PDB file of C-alpha atoms and ligand atoms in Angstrom:
ATOM      1  CA  MET A   1       4.911  43.466  27.204  1.00 48.00           C
ATOM      2  CA  PRO A   2       4.219  47.029  28.382  1.00 51.00           C
ATOM      3  CA  ASN A   3       1.427  47.259  31.005  1.00 63.00           C
ATOM      4  CA  ALA A   4      -0.461  50.006  29.128  1.00 69.00           C
ATOM      5  CA  ASP A   5      -1.346  47.486  26.401  1.00 74.00           C
ATOM      6  CA  LEU A   6      -2.717  44.895  28.789  1.00 72.00           C
ATOM      7  CA  PRO A   7      -6.400  45.905  29.017  1.00 72.00           C
ATOM      8  CA  LYS A   8      -6.717  46.004  25.218  1.00 79.00           C
ATOM      9  CA  LEU A   9      -4.881  42.749  24.845  1.00 87.00           C
ATOM     10  CA  ARG A  10      -6.978  41.111  27.547  1.00 91.00           C
ATOM     11  CA  ASP A  11     -10.141  41.787  25.518  1.00 92.00           C
ATOM     12  CA  ALA A  12      -8.738  40.052  22.440  1.00 96.00           C
ATOM     13  CA  PRO A  13      -9.806  36.476  21.632  1.00 97.00           C
ATOM     14  CA  ILE A  14      -7.732  33.344  22.151  1.00 98.00           C
ATOM     15  CA  GLY A  15      -6.889  31.665  18.839  1.00 98.00           C
ATOM     16  CA  ILE A  16      -7.080  27.888  18.495  1.00 98.00           C
ATOM     17  CA  PHE A  17      -6.134  25.872  15.442  1.00 98.00           C
ATOM     18  CA  ASP A  18      -6.349  22.279  14.354  1.00 97.00           C
ATOM     19  CA  SER A  19      -5.917  20.259  11.182  1.00 97.00           C
ATOM     20  CA  GLY A  20      -9.696  19.985  11.035  1.00 94.00           C
ATOM     21  CA  LEU A  21     -12.618  19.944  13.419  1.00 92.00           C
ATOM     22  CA  GLY A  22     -11.341  17.472  16.021  1.00 92.00           C
ATOM     23  CA  GLY A  23      -9.651  20.416  17.776  1.00 95.00           C
ATOM     24  CA  LEU A  24     -13.100  21.591  18.768  1.00 94.00           C
ATOM     25  CA  THR A  25     -12.666  19.169  21.697  1.00 92.00           C
ATOM     26  CA  VAL A  26      -9.912  21.539  22.891  1.00 95.00           C
ATOM     27  CA  ALA A  27     -12.084  24.606  22.161  1.00 96.00           C
ATOM     28  CA  ARG A  28     -14.824  22.957  24.207  1.00 94.00           C
ATOM     29  CA  ALA A  29     -12.520  22.354  27.182  1.00 94.00           C
ATOM     30  CA  ILE A  30     -11.240  25.966  27.046  1.00 96.00           C
ATOM     31  CA  HIS A  31     -14.768  27.344  26.665  1.00 94.00           C
ATOM     32  CA  GLU A  32     -15.928  25.334  29.691  1.00 94.00           C
ATOM     33  CA  LEU A  33     -12.991  26.419  31.853  1.00 95.00           C
ATOM     34  CA  LEU A  34     -12.811  30.049  30.660  1.00 96.00           C
ATOM     35  CA  PRO A  35     -16.399  30.784  29.582  1.00 94.00           C
ATOM     36  CA  LYS A  36     -15.922  34.560  29.260  1.00 94.00           C
ATOM     37  CA  GLU A  37     -13.125  34.334  26.720  1.00 96.00           C
ATOM     38  CA  ASP A  38     -13.854  34.842  23.036  1.00 96.00           C
ATOM     39  CA  LEU A  39     -12.338  32.098  20.904  1.00 96.00           C
ATOM     40  CA  VAL A  40     -11.345  32.177  17.244  1.00 97.00           C
ATOM     41  CA  TYR A  41     -11.147  28.631  15.900  1.00 97.00           C
ATOM     42  CA  LEU A  42      -9.388  27.713  12.667  1.00 98.00           C
ATOM     43  CA  GLY A  43      -9.930  24.225  11.228  1.00 97.00           C
ATOM     44  CA  ASP A  44      -7.721  23.492   8.230  1.00 97.00           C
ATOM     45  CA  THR A  45     -10.400  21.228   6.743  1.00 95.00           C
ATOM     46  CA  ALA A  46      -8.903  21.504   3.247  1.00 97.00           C
ATOM     47  CA  ARG A  47      -5.722  19.734   4.323  1.00 97.00           C
ATOM     48  CA  VAL A  48      -6.816  17.398   7.124  1.00 95.00           C
ATOM     49  CA  PRO A  49      -5.360  14.936   8.151  1.00 96.00           C
ATOM     50  CA  TYR A  50      -1.993  16.211   9.341  1.00 98.00           C
ATOM     51  CA  GLY A  51      -1.245  12.957  11.183  1.00 97.00           C
ATOM     52  CA  THR A  52      -0.252  11.122   8.008  1.00 97.00           C
ATOM     53  CA  LYS A  53       2.013  13.890   6.642  1.00 97.00           C
ATOM     54  CA  SER A  54       5.751  14.558   6.895  1.00 97.00           C
ATOM     55  CA  PRO A  55       7.278  16.763   9.615  1.00 97.00           C
ATOM     56  CA  ALA A  56       8.162  19.478   7.051  1.00 97.00           C
ATOM     57  CA  THR A  57       4.614  19.629   5.701  1.00 97.00           C
ATOM     58  CA  VAL A  58       2.985  19.639   9.139  1.00 98.00           C
ATOM     59  CA  THR A  59       5.334  22.447  10.226  1.00 98.00           C
ATOM     60  CA  ARG A  60       4.547  24.501   7.107  1.00 97.00           C
ATOM     61  CA  PHE A  61       0.813  24.099   7.669  1.00 98.00           C
ATOM     62  CA  ALA A  62       1.188  25.007  11.363  1.00 98.00           C
ATOM     63  CA  ARG A  63       3.019  28.229  10.450  1.00 98.00           C
ATOM     64  CA  GLU A  64       0.274  29.225   8.024  1.00 98.00           C
ATOM     65  CA  ASP A  65      -2.460  28.439  10.561  1.00 98.00           C
ATOM     66  CA  ALA A  66      -0.703  30.488  13.247  1.00 98.00           C
ATOM     67  CA  GLN A  67      -0.094  33.374  10.842  1.00 97.00           C
ATOM     68  CA  PHE A  68      -3.822  33.513  10.056  1.00 98.00           C
ATOM     69  CA  LEU A  69      -4.704  33.683  13.758  1.00 98.00           C
ATOM     70  CA  VAL A  70      -2.080  36.362  14.429  1.00 97.00           C
ATOM     71  CA  HIS A  71      -3.767  38.431  11.702  1.00 97.00           C
ATOM     72  CA  GLN A  72      -7.045  38.028  13.627  1.00 96.00           C
ATOM     73  CA  THR A  73      -5.218  39.830  16.486  1.00 95.00           C
ATOM     74  CA  VAL A  74      -5.603  37.028  18.993  1.00 97.00           C
ATOM     75  CA  LYS A  75      -3.841  37.415  22.363  1.00 97.00           C
ATOM     76  CA  ALA A  76      -2.523  33.845  22.443  1.00 97.00           C
ATOM     77  CA  ILE A  77      -2.621  30.721  20.314  1.00 98.00           C
ATOM     78  CA  VAL A  78      -3.438  27.187  21.343  1.00 98.00           C
ATOM     79  CA  VAL A  79      -2.271  24.463  18.969  1.00 98.00           C
ATOM     80  CA  ALA A  80      -5.076  21.955  19.522  1.00 98.00           C
ATOM     81  CA  CYS A  81      -3.678  19.476  17.014  1.00 98.00           C
ATOM     82  CA  ASN A  82      -1.301  16.947  18.578  1.00 98.00           C
ATOM     83  CA  SER A  83       0.475  16.324  15.272  1.00 98.00           C
ATOM     84  CA  ALA A  84       1.059  20.069  14.753  1.00 98.00           C
ATOM     85  CA  SER A  85       2.114  20.504  18.402  1.00 98.00           C
ATOM     86  CA  ALA A  86       4.560  17.628  18.016  1.00 98.00           C
ATOM     87  CA  TRP A  87       6.299  18.993  14.923  1.00 98.00           C
ATOM     88  CA  GLY A  88       5.465  22.687  14.580  1.00 97.00           C
ATOM     89  CA  LEU A  89       5.182  24.217  18.044  1.00 98.00           C
ATOM     90  CA  GLU A  90       8.781  25.318  18.559  1.00 97.00           C
ATOM     91  CA  VAL A  91       8.984  26.846  15.086  1.00 97.00           C
ATOM     92  CA  ILE A  92       5.852  28.958  15.493  1.00 97.00           C
ATOM     93  CA  GLN A  93       6.847  29.962  19.022  1.00 97.00           C
ATOM     94  CA  ARG A  94      10.048  31.377  17.486  1.00 96.00           C
ATOM     95  CA  GLN A  95       8.199  33.025  14.605  1.00 95.00           C
ATOM     96  CA  PHE A  96       5.446  34.879  16.495  1.00 95.00           C
ATOM     97  CA  GLU A  97       5.666  37.020  19.610  1.00 94.00           C
ATOM     98  CA  ILE A  98       2.417  36.173  21.384  1.00 95.00           C
ATOM     99  CA  PRO A  99       2.179  33.241  23.840  1.00 96.00           C
ATOM    100  CA  ILE A 100       1.671  29.945  21.987  1.00 98.00           C
ATOM    101  CA  PHE A 101       0.730  26.719  23.758  1.00 98.00           C
ATOM    102  CA  GLY A 102       0.578  23.151  22.496  1.00 98.00           C
ATOM    103  CA  VAL A 103      -1.054  20.032  23.893  1.00 97.00           C
ATOM    104  CA  ILE A 104       2.047  17.885  24.473  1.00 98.00           C
ATOM    105  CA  LEU A 105       3.550  19.454  27.624  1.00 98.00           C
ATOM    106  CA  PRO A 106       0.179  19.723  29.434  1.00 98.00           C
ATOM    107  CA  GLY A 107      -0.626  16.100  28.541  1.00 98.00           C
ATOM    108  CA  ALA A 108       2.810  14.886  29.654  1.00 98.00           C
ATOM    109  CA  LYS A 109       2.517  16.690  32.995  1.00 98.00           C
ATOM    110  CA  ALA A 110      -1.011  15.418  33.586  1.00 98.00           C
ATOM    111  CA  ALA A 111       0.136  11.859  32.836  1.00 98.00           C
ATOM    112  CA  LEU A 112       2.931  12.068  35.398  1.00 98.00           C
ATOM    113  CA  GLU A 113       0.526  13.470  37.984  1.00 98.00           C
ATOM    114  CA  ALA A 114      -1.899  10.606  37.341  1.00 98.00           C
ATOM    115  CA  SER A 115       0.574   7.711  37.237  1.00 98.00           C
ATOM    116  CA  ALA A 116       1.580   5.822  40.359  1.00 98.00           C
ATOM    117  CA  ASN A 117       3.685   3.085  38.726  1.00 98.00           C
ATOM    118  CA  ARG A 118       5.367   5.384  36.177  1.00 97.00           C
ATOM    119  CA  ARG A 119       4.285   3.127  33.292  1.00 98.00           C
ATOM    120  CA  ILE A 120       2.520   5.434  30.869  1.00 98.00           C
ATOM    121  CA  GLY A 121       0.928   4.666  27.515  1.00 98.00           C
ATOM    122  CA  VAL A 122       0.549   7.243  24.750  1.00 98.00           C
ATOM    123  CA  ILE A 123      -1.640   6.908  21.678  1.00 98.00           C
ATOM    124  CA  GLY A 124      -1.877   9.288  18.727  1.00 98.00           C
ATOM    125  CA  THR A 125      -1.448   9.652  14.983  1.00 98.00           C
ATOM    126  CA  ASN A 126       1.630   8.415  13.147  1.00 98.00           C
ATOM    127  CA  ALA A 127       3.035  11.971  13.067  1.00 98.00           C
ATOM    128  CA  THR A 128       2.655  12.428  16.830  1.00 98.00           C
ATOM    129  CA  ILE A 129       4.015   9.027  17.834  1.00 98.00           C
ATOM    130  CA  ASN A 130       6.915   9.085  15.333  1.00 98.00           C
ATOM    131  CA  SER A 131       7.967  12.549  16.556  1.00 98.00           C
ATOM    132  CA  GLU A 132       8.460  11.000  20.044  1.00 98.00           C
ATOM    133  CA  ALA A 133       7.309  14.344  21.443  1.00 98.00           C
ATOM    134  CA  TYR A 134       5.260  12.825  24.283  1.00 98.00           C
ATOM    135  CA  GLN A 135       7.881  10.169  25.029  1.00 98.00           C
ATOM    136  CA  LYS A 136      10.697  12.751  25.245  1.00 98.00           C
ATOM    137  CA  THR A 137       8.667  15.318  27.193  1.00 98.00           C
ATOM    138  CA  ILE A 138       7.518  12.784  29.804  1.00 98.00           C
ATOM    139  CA  ARG A 139      11.043  11.433  30.236  1.00 98.00           C
ATOM    140  CA  ALA A 140      12.549  14.920  30.374  1.00 98.00           C
ATOM    141  CA  ILE A 141      10.337  15.673  33.383  1.00 98.00           C
ATOM    142  CA  ASP A 142      10.841  12.275  35.038  1.00 98.00           C
ATOM    143  CA  ASP A 143      13.488   9.956  33.676  1.00 97.00           C
ATOM    144  CA  SER A 144      12.278   7.096  35.865  1.00 97.00           C
ATOM    145  CA  ALA A 145       9.086   6.886  33.764  1.00 98.00           C
ATOM    146  CA  PHE A 146       8.538   4.191  31.142  1.00 98.00           C
ATOM    147  CA  VAL A 147       6.587   5.335  28.105  1.00 98.00           C
ATOM    148  CA  PHE A 148       4.875   2.891  25.748  1.00 98.00           C
ATOM    149  CA  ALA A 149       3.642   4.595  22.596  1.00 98.00           C
ATOM    150  CA  ARG A 150       1.366   3.302  19.879  1.00 98.00           C
ATOM    151  CA  ALA A 151       0.161   4.994  16.705  1.00 98.00           C
ATOM    152  CA  CYS A 152      -3.552   4.351  16.084  1.00 97.00           C
ATOM    153  CA  PRO A 153      -4.051   5.859  12.610  1.00 95.00           C
ATOM    154  CA  LEU A 154      -7.351   4.111  11.859  1.00 95.00           C
ATOM    155  CA  LEU A 155      -9.200   5.864  14.637  1.00 94.00           C
ATOM    156  CA  VAL A 156      -9.407   9.354  13.128  1.00 93.00           C
ATOM    157  CA  PRO A 157     -11.391   8.204  10.058  1.00 92.00           C
ATOM    158  CA  LEU A 158     -13.675   6.086  12.258  1.00 92.00           C
ATOM    159  CA  VAL A 159     -14.537   9.057  14.469  1.00 89.00           C
ATOM    160  CA  GLU A 160     -15.003  11.291  11.436  1.00 84.00           C
ATOM    161  CA  GLU A 161     -17.456   8.676  10.168  1.00 86.00           C
ATOM    162  CA  GLY A 162     -19.358   8.973  13.447  1.00 86.00           C
ATOM    163  CA  TRP A 163     -18.608   5.351  14.390  1.00 91.00           C
ATOM    164  CA  ILE A 164     -18.182   6.170  18.048  1.00 90.00           C
ATOM    165  CA  ASP A 165     -19.851   3.120  19.631  1.00 88.00           C
ATOM    166  CA  HIS A 166     -19.545   0.917  16.567  1.00 93.00           C
ATOM    167  CA  PRO A 167     -18.343  -2.709  16.979  1.00 94.00           C
ATOM    168  CA  VAL A 168     -15.693  -2.150  14.279  1.00 96.00           C
ATOM    169  CA  THR A 169     -14.223   0.742  16.285  1.00 95.00           C
ATOM    170  CA  MET A 170     -14.167  -1.481  19.378  1.00 94.00           C
ATOM    171  CA  ARG A 171     -12.346  -4.219  17.448  1.00 95.00           C
ATOM    172  CA  VAL A 172      -9.744  -1.726  16.203  1.00 96.00           C
ATOM    173  CA  TRP A 173      -9.191  -0.402  19.730  1.00 94.00           C
ATOM    174  CA  LYS A 174      -8.635  -3.930  21.057  1.00 95.00           C
ATOM    175  CA  GLU A 175      -6.027  -4.556  18.371  1.00 95.00           C
ATOM    176  CA  TYR A 176      -4.184  -1.295  19.084  1.00 96.00           C
ATOM    177  CA  LEU A 177      -4.416  -1.310  22.863  1.00 96.00           C
ATOM    178  CA  GLN A 178      -3.627  -4.966  23.593  1.00 94.00           C
ATOM    179  CA  PRO A 179       0.183  -4.458  23.556  1.00 94.00           C
ATOM    180  CA  LEU A 180      -0.137  -1.483  25.919  1.00 95.00           C
ATOM    181  CA  ARG A 181      -2.253  -3.484  28.356  1.00 93.00           C
ATOM    182  CA  LYS A 182       0.481  -6.110  28.475  1.00 94.00           C
ATOM    183  CA  GLN A 183       2.957  -3.417  29.574  1.00 96.00           C
ATOM    184  CA  ARG A 184       0.934  -2.884  32.789  1.00 96.00           C
ATOM    185  CA  ILE A 185       0.410   0.833  32.171  1.00 98.00           C
ATOM    186  CA  ASP A 186      -1.671   2.664  34.786  1.00 98.00           C
ATOM    187  CA  THR A 187      -2.117   5.843  32.706  1.00 98.00           C
ATOM    188  CA  LEU A 188      -2.911   6.397  29.054  1.00 98.00           C
ATOM    189  CA  VAL A 189      -2.514   9.733  27.259  1.00 98.00           C
ATOM    190  CA  LEU A 190      -5.143  10.311  24.569  1.00 97.00           C
ATOM    191  CA  GLY A 191      -2.735  12.174  22.292  1.00 97.00           C
ATOM    192  CA  CYS A 192      -5.119  13.041  19.479  1.00 96.00           C
ATOM    193  CA  THR A 193      -7.953  15.525  19.168  1.00 94.00           C
ATOM    194  CA  HIS A 194     -10.406  12.793  18.202  1.00 93.00           C
ATOM    195  CA  TYR A 195      -9.887  10.358  21.064  1.00 93.00           C
ATOM    196  CA  PRO A 196     -11.743  12.209  23.850  1.00 90.00           C
ATOM    197  CA  LEU A 197     -14.924  11.266  22.008  1.00 89.00           C
ATOM    198  CA  LEU A 198     -13.994   7.612  22.364  1.00 91.00           C
ATOM    199  CA  LYS A 199     -13.155   7.694  26.064  1.00 93.00           C
ATOM    200  CA  ARG A 200     -15.851   5.220  27.048  1.00 92.00           C
ATOM    201  CA  ALA A 201     -14.709   2.607  24.531  1.00 91.00           C
ATOM    202  CA  ILE A 202     -11.033   3.117  25.440  1.00 95.00           C
ATOM    203  CA  GLN A 203     -11.763   2.779  29.152  1.00 96.00           C
ATOM    204  CA  GLU A 204     -13.648  -0.442  28.499  1.00 93.00           C
ATOM    205  CA  VAL A 205     -10.690  -1.918  26.628  1.00 93.00           C
ATOM    206  CA  VAL A 206      -7.891  -0.855  28.996  1.00 95.00           C
ATOM    207  CA  GLY A 207      -9.871  -1.353  32.220  1.00 96.00           C
ATOM    208  CA  ASP A 208     -10.917   0.952  35.037  1.00 97.00           C
ATOM    209  CA  HIS A 209      -7.523   0.782  36.765  1.00 97.00           C
ATOM    210  CA  VAL A 210      -5.989   2.861  33.914  1.00 98.00           C
ATOM    211  CA  SER A 211      -6.372   6.654  34.166  1.00 98.00           C
ATOM    212  CA  LEU A 212      -7.094   8.343  30.872  1.00 98.00           C
ATOM    213  CA  VAL A 213      -5.417  11.705  30.266  1.00 97.00           C
ATOM    214  CA  ASP A 214      -7.576  13.815  28.010  1.00 92.00           C
ATOM    215  CA  SER A 215      -5.153  16.156  26.247  1.00 84.00           C
ATOM    216  CA  ALA A 216      -7.979  18.642  25.635  1.00 91.00           C
ATOM    217  CA  GLU A 217      -8.767  19.051  29.338  1.00 93.00           C
ATOM    218  CA  SER A 218      -5.144  19.128  30.467  1.00 95.00           C
ATOM    219  CA  CYS A 219      -4.386  21.711  27.775  1.00 97.00           C
ATOM    220  CA  ALA A 220      -7.238  23.982  28.923  1.00 97.00           C
ATOM    221  CA  ARG A 221      -5.981  23.883  32.532  1.00 97.00           C
ATOM    222  CA  PHE A 222      -2.421  24.560  31.360  1.00 97.00           C
ATOM    223  CA  VAL A 223      -3.515  27.548  29.239  1.00 97.00           C
ATOM    224  CA  GLU A 224      -5.361  29.018  32.219  1.00 97.00           C
ATOM    225  CA  GLY A 225      -2.315  28.483  34.456  1.00 97.00           C
ATOM    226  CA  GLN A 226       0.016  30.176  31.979  1.00 96.00           C
ATOM    227  CA  MET A 227      -2.190  33.110  30.979  1.00 96.00           C
ATOM    228  CA  LYS A 228      -3.384  34.126  34.453  1.00 95.00           C
ATOM    229  CA  PRO A 229       0.003  35.309  35.744  1.00 94.00           C
ATOM    230  CA  LEU A 230       0.525  37.222  32.477  1.00 93.00           C
ATOM    231  CA  GLY A 231      -2.665  39.192  33.260  1.00 92.00           C
ATOM    232  CA  LEU A 232      -4.126  38.021  29.960  1.00 93.00           C
ATOM    233  CA  LEU A 233      -7.381  36.483  31.170  1.00 91.00           C
ATOM    234  CA  LEU A 234     -10.648  38.403  31.352  1.00 88.00           C
ATOM    235  CA  ARG A 235     -11.930  38.997  34.847  1.00 75.00           C
ATOM    236  CA  ASN A 236     -15.005  41.188  34.779  1.00 77.00           C
ATOM    237  CA  ARG A 237     -16.789  40.619  31.502  1.00 82.00           C
ATOM    238  CA  ARG A 238     -20.494  39.890  31.972  1.00 84.00           C
ATOM    239  CA  ARG A 239     -21.333  38.252  28.655  1.00 88.00           C
ATOM    240  CA  LYS A 240     -20.387  34.727  27.661  1.00 90.00           C
ATOM    241  CA  GLY A 241     -17.495  34.330  25.233  1.00 92.00           C
ATOM    242  CA  ARG A 242     -18.225  33.786  21.509  1.00 92.00           C
ATOM    243  CA  ILE A 243     -16.721  31.025  19.420  1.00 94.00           C
ATOM    244  CA  GLN A 244     -15.942  32.290  15.934  1.00 95.00           C
ATOM    245  CA  PRO A 245     -15.065  29.457  13.541  1.00 96.00           C
ATOM    246  CA  PHE A 246     -13.069  29.593  10.298  1.00 97.00           C
ATOM    247  CA  VAL A 247     -12.476  26.669   7.932  1.00 97.00           C
ATOM    248  CA  THR A 248     -10.395  26.226   4.793  1.00 98.00           C
ATOM    249  CA  ASP A 249     -12.949  23.938   3.085  1.00 96.00           C
ATOM    250  CA  ALA A 250     -16.594  22.855   3.219  1.00 94.00           C
ATOM    251  CA  PRO A 251     -18.133  25.314   5.675  1.00 94.00           C
ATOM    252  CA  ASP A 252     -21.479  23.600   4.979  1.00 92.00           C
ATOM    253  CA  LYS A 253     -20.248  20.404   6.677  1.00 88.00           C
ATOM    254  CA  PHE A 254     -19.204  22.242   9.819  1.00 89.00           C
ATOM    255  CA  GLY A 255     -22.522  22.052  11.724  1.00 87.00           C
ATOM    256  CA  VAL A 256     -22.752  18.273  12.126  1.00 81.00           C
ATOM    257  CA  PHE A 257     -19.139  17.912  13.250  1.00 80.00           C
ATOM    258  CA  ALA A 258     -19.227  20.985  15.424  1.00 85.00           C
ATOM    259  CA  GLU A 259     -22.047  19.582  17.502  1.00 82.00           C
ATOM    260  CA  ARG A 260     -20.292  16.217  17.794  1.00 79.00           C
ATOM    261  CA  PHE A 261     -16.968  17.679  18.951  1.00 84.00           C
ATOM    262  CA  LEU A 262     -18.075  20.854  20.692  1.00 86.00           C
ATOM    263  CA  GLY A 263     -21.358  19.731  22.178  1.00 80.00           C
ATOM    264  CA  CYS A 264     -23.053  23.028  21.307  1.00 77.00           C
ATOM    265  CA  LYS A 265     -23.796  25.273  18.351  1.00 76.00           C
ATOM    266  CA  THR A 266     -21.462  28.080  17.234  1.00 82.00           C
ATOM    267  CA  GLU A 267     -21.744  30.916  14.780  1.00 86.00           C
ATOM    268  CA  SER A 268     -21.629  29.826  11.126  1.00 91.00           C
ATOM    269  CA  PRO A 269     -18.058  29.254   9.976  1.00 95.00           C
ATOM    270  CA  GLN A 270     -16.348  31.552   7.514  1.00 96.00           C
ATOM    271  CA  PHE A 271     -14.318  30.178   4.640  1.00 97.00           C
ATOM    272  CA  VAL A 272     -10.668  31.327   4.488  1.00 97.00           C
ATOM    273  CA  GLU A 273      -7.739  30.745   2.167  1.00 97.00           C
ATOM    274  CA  LEU A 274      -4.481  30.549   4.065  1.00 97.00           C
ATOM    275  CA  LYS A 275      -1.451  32.451   2.854  1.00 94.00           C
ATOM    276  CA  GLU A 276       2.008  30.953   2.503  1.00 92.00           C
ATOM    277  CA  CYS A 277       4.601  32.046   5.060  1.00 92.00           C
ATOM    278  CA  GLY A 278       7.921  33.427   3.928  1.00 83.00           C
ATOM    279  CA  PRO A 279      11.180  31.694   4.875  1.00 82.00           C
ATOM    280  CA  LEU A 280      11.982  31.590   8.561  1.00 79.00           C
ATOM    281  CA  VAL A 281      14.367  34.337   9.658  1.00 70.00           C
TER     282      VAL A 281
HETATM  283  N1  LIG B 301      -5.770  16.753  14.893  1.00 93.15           N
HETATM  284  C1  LIG B 301      -4.952  15.591  14.679  1.00 93.15           C
HETATM  285  C2  LIG B 301      -4.146  15.305  15.949  1.00 93.15           C
HETATM  286  O1  LIG B 301      -4.539  15.620  17.047  1.00 93.15           O
HETATM  287  C3  LIG B 301      -5.777  14.379  14.270  1.00 93.15           C
HETATM  288  C4  LIG B 301      -6.310  14.484  12.854  1.00 93.15           C
HETATM  289  C5  LIG B 301      -5.202  14.603  11.844  1.00 93.15           C
HETATM  290  O2  LIG B 301      -4.490  13.617  11.577  1.00 93.15           O
HETATM  291  O3  LIG B 301      -5.030  15.697  11.315  1.00 93.15           O
HETATM  292  O4  LIG B 301      -3.078  14.757  15.850  1.00 93.15           O
END
């Protein structure tokens, strides 16, 4: 990357995409850590959920999402969706030239930093858990670690329904997390965009001795750590960064979810139709 382009590039927004609006938890963590950066957020609300779909479909969607953000001239892309990071990250990193970060590596590293007994639990969608992306990444960094993974597919719809503190949600957590508790894990990776909202309930079920790794927060710290040495982060801007949202369906439903996941208001979302990507070269 020639130095002459850096100042212009530095002013460009960071692109973030997710299967829907859950990835706003990642946008929130990035906005809190890097408040001067402009963010362009794409939620593929027309095709959510990704977590129930096949690897080929998730990868195709991820390529189209990334292509849209590249056309918005972003300086880097963050794949907020765990399912898309698990299956699509390497393909889009090969396809596009800008830095592209996923949530898996930051979450895996944070889990290893947090764990004393090297017994780590991972929860996520079926796509994420079946890909074994977290399991392989954790064990590639430290092969003495034991990873116990569990898909929790019912949780995404419950969060979308707003049943955060609902007794049914609690019951479902108990069912899913019981086997992990038996494995004496001391760290649990929340490998899905929706789970940070359920932290309190999860902590109650697994107990205070288990550290929860919020993949949104670890991803934000990782992005900062990677972009700083590249000279890609803003240093002197006075104004606060904007969050510009795009969705592929139902922009009118954005407001309620946005406040739930992001904790603040954004500009109104724009509707977009994503274009197909050509074959990979
Ligand atoms: N964003 C997805 C993830 O983090 C959860 C929702 C979905 O299944 O698309 O895996």
